[in-house]
C-alpha positions as a Markdown table, in Angstrom:
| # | Residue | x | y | z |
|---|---|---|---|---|
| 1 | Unk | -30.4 | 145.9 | -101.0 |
| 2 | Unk | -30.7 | 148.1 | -104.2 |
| 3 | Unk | -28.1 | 148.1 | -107.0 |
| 4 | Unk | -25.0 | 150.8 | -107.2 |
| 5 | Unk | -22.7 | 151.3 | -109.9 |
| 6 | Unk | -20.0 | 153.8 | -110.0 |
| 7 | Unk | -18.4 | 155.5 | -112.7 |
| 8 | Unk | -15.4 | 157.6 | -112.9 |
| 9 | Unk | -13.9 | 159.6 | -115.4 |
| 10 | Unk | -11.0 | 162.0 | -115.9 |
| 11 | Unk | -10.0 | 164.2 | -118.4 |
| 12 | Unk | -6.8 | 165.3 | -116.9 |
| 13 | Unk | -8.0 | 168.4 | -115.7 |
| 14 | Unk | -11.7 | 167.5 | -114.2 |
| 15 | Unk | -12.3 | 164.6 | -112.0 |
| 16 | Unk | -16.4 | 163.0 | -112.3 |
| 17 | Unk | -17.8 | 160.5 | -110.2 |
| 18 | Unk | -20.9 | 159.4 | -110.9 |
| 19 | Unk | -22.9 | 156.5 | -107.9 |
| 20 | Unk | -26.1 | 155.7 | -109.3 |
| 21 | Unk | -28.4 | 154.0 | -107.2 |
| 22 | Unk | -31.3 | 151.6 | -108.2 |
| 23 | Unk | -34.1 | 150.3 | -106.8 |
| 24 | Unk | -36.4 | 153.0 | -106.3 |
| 25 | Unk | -36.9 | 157.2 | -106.7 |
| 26 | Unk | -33.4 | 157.6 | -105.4 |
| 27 | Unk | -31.9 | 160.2 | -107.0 |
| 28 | Unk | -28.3 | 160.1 | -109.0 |
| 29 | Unk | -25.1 | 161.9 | -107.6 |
| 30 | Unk | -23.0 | 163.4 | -109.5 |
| 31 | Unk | -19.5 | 164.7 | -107.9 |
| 32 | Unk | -17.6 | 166.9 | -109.5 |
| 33 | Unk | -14.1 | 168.1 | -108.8 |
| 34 | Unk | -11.6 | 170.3 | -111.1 |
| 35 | Unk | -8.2 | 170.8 | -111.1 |
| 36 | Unk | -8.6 | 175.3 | -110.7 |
| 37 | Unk | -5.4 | 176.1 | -109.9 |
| 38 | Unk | -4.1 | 177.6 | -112.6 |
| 39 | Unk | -6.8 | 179.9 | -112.6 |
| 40 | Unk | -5.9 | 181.4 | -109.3 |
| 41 | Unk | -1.8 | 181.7 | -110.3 |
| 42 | Unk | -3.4 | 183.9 | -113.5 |
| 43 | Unk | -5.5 | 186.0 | -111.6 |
| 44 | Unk | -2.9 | 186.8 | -108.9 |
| 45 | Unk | -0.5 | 187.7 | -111.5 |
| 46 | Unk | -3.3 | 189.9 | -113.5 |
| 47 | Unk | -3.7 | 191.4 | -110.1 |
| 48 | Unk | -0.1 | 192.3 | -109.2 |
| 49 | Unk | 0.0 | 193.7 | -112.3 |
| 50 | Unk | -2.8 | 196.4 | -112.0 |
| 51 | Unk | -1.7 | 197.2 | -108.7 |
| 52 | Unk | 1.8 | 197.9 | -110.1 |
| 53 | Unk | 0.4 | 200.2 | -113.1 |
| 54 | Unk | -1.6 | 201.9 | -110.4 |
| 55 | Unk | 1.3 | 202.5 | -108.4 |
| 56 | Unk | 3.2 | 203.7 | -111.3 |
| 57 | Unk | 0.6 | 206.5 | -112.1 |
| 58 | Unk | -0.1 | 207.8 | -108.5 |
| 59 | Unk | 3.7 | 208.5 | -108.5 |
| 60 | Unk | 3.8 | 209.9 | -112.4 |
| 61 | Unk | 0.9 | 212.2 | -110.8 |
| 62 | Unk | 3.0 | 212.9 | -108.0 |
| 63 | Unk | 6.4 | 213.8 | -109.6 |
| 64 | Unk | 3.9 | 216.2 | -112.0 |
| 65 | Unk | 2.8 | 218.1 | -109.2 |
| 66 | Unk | 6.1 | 218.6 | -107.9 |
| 67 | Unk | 7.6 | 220.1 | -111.5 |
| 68 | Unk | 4.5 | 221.8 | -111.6 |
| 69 | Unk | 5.0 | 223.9 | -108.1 |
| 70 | Unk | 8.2 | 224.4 | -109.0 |
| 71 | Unk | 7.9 | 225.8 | -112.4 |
| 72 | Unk | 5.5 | 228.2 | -110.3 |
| 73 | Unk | 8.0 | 229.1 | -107.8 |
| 74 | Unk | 10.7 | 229.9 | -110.3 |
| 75 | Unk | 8.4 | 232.2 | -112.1 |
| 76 | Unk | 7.5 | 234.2 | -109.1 |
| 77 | Unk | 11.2 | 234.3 | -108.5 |
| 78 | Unk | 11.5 | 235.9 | -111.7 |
| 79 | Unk | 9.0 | 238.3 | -111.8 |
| 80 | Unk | 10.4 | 239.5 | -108.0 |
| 81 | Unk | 13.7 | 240.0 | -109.5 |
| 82 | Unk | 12.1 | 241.8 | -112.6 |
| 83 | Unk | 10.6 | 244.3 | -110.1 |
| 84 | Unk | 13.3 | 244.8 | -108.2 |
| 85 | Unk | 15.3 | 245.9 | -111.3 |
| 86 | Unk | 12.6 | 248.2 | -112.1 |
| 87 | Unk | 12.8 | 249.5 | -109.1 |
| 88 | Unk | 16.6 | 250.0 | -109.2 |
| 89 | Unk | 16.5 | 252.2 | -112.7 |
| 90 | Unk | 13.3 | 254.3 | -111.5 |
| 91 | Unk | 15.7 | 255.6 | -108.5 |
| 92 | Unk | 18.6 | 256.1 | -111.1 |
| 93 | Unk | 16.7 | 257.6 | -113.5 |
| 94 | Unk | 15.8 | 260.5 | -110.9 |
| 95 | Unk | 19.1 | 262.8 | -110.4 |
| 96 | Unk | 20.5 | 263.4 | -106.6 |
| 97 | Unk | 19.2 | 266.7 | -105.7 |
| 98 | Unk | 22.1 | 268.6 | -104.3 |
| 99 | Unk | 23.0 | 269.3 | -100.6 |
| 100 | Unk | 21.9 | 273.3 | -99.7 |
């Protein structure tokens, strides 16, 4: 039976395991296994926070749009009351013609 020897080693964070195998062409195995967790909490939380600046400036955009169309409304308002008060001075500017 050919030789094996094992070894294992840890840096806290990574886990390696490494079986080498003699006796012949067989090739050595390395496994590998690392502690990525942390990784994933900082990416969901990079995440979350673009999604929330996102939402922040689709509703800036939004409330915008609304002071925009109603800045616009108000002056058409305006300029409707504007003509109807040169409407009212044109017809009191002309005298009343008196009754034959």
């Amino acid at each position: 039976m050919a030789d094996e020897r094992v070894t294992e080693r840890t840096d806290g964070v990574n886990h390696e395991r490494v079986v080498e195998r003699g006796g012949g062409s067989n090739p050595v195995i390395v496994e590998r296994r690392g502690g990525g967790g942390m990784g994933g909490v900082v990416a969901l939380i990079i995440g979350l926070a673009v999604v929330a600046l996102i939402a922040y400036f689709l509703l800036n955009m939004n409330r915008q749009e609304e002071v925009r169309t109603d800045a616009v409304s108000a002056a058409a308002e305006s300029v409707g009351n504007a003509a109807e008060n040169v409407g009212d001075a044109a017809r009191d500017a002309v005298p009343e013609r008196p009754a034959n």
